Amino acid sequence: DAGVTQSPTHLIKTRGQQVTLRCSPKSGHDTVSWYQQALGQGPQFIFQYYEEEERQRGNFPDRFSGHQFPNYSSELNVNALLLGDSALYLCASSSTGTSGRQYFGPGTRLTVT
Amino acid sequence: SQQGEEDPQALSIQEGENATMNCSYKTSINNLQWYRQNSGRGLVHLILIRSNEREKHSGRLRVTLDTSKKSSSLLITASRAADTASYFCATDFKGNRDDKIIFGKGTRLHILP
């Protein structure tokens, strides 16, 4: 039973570019959440997807957008990259009604130069 | 802003000793979770404790919750080198719908040989 997978593992982009990160949830999970973790900080909630719709959103600008597909996998898109977007991006999946427990993927390390 | 705050920010102890980390939060919660993260990788779920529970155990881990003080503690007994990691508390606060959890900044634990 595969856990949460994310791709790519590492990514280097230039300021102003756009990036797409991908996540496949754990088998049986229908909800995907995305987090940004800056170095030395805790993960910050970006948004959550359920039934292909954004269900909740944290305090992130519209440059951050996402999508969920019918198979529950998800993408995180960031436009007009800034140096401050450099971080570890974590995807977590859960099953609706399981009251909070989330399973995390290994993350994508994004470096913006 | 982050809901939970861990204390201390960093902790170094000798192998075999017990490690205690604390978490304080601001608003009433449905549950509180502890996660471990090794070297900037994905988070591993350790324990979830619900607001109506006061203590939970899992192997060498013991978590307590005091809702009157809005605080929780994580105790790791008989520490091992492999316990070296960052530990985060995450809260699912009341009034929050749909599995959004808020992380603290973490405690960096270093086990000395």
Short mmCIF file of C-alpha atoms in Angstrom, two decimals, chain A residues 33-48 56-61 64 76 84 86-92 102 104, chain B residues 1-6 26 37 43 88-90 100-106:
data_model
loop_
_atom_site.label_atom_id
_atom_site.label_comp_id
_atom_site.label_asym_id
_atom_site.label_seq_id
_atom_site.Cartn_x
_atom_site.Cartn_y
_atom_site.Cartn_z
CA SER A 33 -3.81 19.44 1.98
CA TRP A 34 -0.75 21.44 1.00
CA TYR A 35 1.73 23.07 3.37
CA GLN A 36 4.73 25.31 2.94
CA GLN A 37 7.61 24.88 5.35
CA ALA A 38 10.36 27.47 5.41
CA LEU A 39 13.71 26.51 6.85
CA GLY A 40 13.58 26.26 10.63
CA GLN A 41 9.82 26.85 10.76
CA GLY A 42 6.73 24.71 11.15
CA PRO A 43 4.54 23.86 8.16
CA GLN A 44 2.13 26.61 7.12
CA PHE A 45 -1.26 25.56 5.73
CA ILE A 46 -1.79 26.67 2.12
CA PHE A 47 -5.08 25.03 1.15
CA GLN A 48 -7.07 21.83 1.14
CA GLN A 56 -10.17 25.76 2.95
CA ARG A 57 -7.37 28.22 2.38
CA GLY A 58 -4.64 29.64 4.55
CA ASN A 59 -3.09 33.07 4.34
CA PHE A 60 -1.41 32.73 0.96
CA PRO A 61 -1.74 35.01 -2.08
CA PHE A 64 -0.77 29.91 -5.10
CA LEU A 76 0.01 22.93 -6.43
CA GLY A 84 10.66 33.91 -0.48
CA SER A 86 11.87 28.83 -1.51
CA ALA A 87 10.73 26.16 0.92
CA LEU A 88 9.79 22.54 1.42
CA TYR A 89 6.28 21.94 0.10
CA LEU A 90 4.45 19.16 1.86
CA CYS A 91 1.36 17.33 0.76
CA ALA A 92 -0.82 15.50 3.26
CA GLN A 102 -3.06 13.35 8.09
CA PHE A 104 2.44 13.36 4.84
CA SER B 1 -0.15 33.24 13.01
CA GLN B 2 0.63 29.81 14.35
CA GLN B 3 -1.76 28.26 16.81
CA GLY B 4 0.71 26.17 18.76
CA GLU B 5 4.07 27.07 20.20
CA GLU B 6 6.56 24.44 21.26
CA LYS B 26 -4.45 29.73 21.94
CA GLN B 37 10.38 15.33 11.16
CA LEU B 43 6.35 14.51 8.84
CA PHE B 88 5.86 19.58 16.10
CA CYS B 89 2.51 19.89 17.75
CA ALA B 90 -0.48 20.51 15.52
CA LYS B 100 -7.29 21.82 8.72
CA ILE B 101 -4.51 21.62 11.30
CA ILE B 102 -2.16 24.32 12.47
CA PHE B 103 1.46 23.59 13.33
CA GLY B 104 3.80 25.18 15.82
CA LYS B 105 7.42 26.07 15.05
CA GLY B 106 8.80 22.87 16.53
#
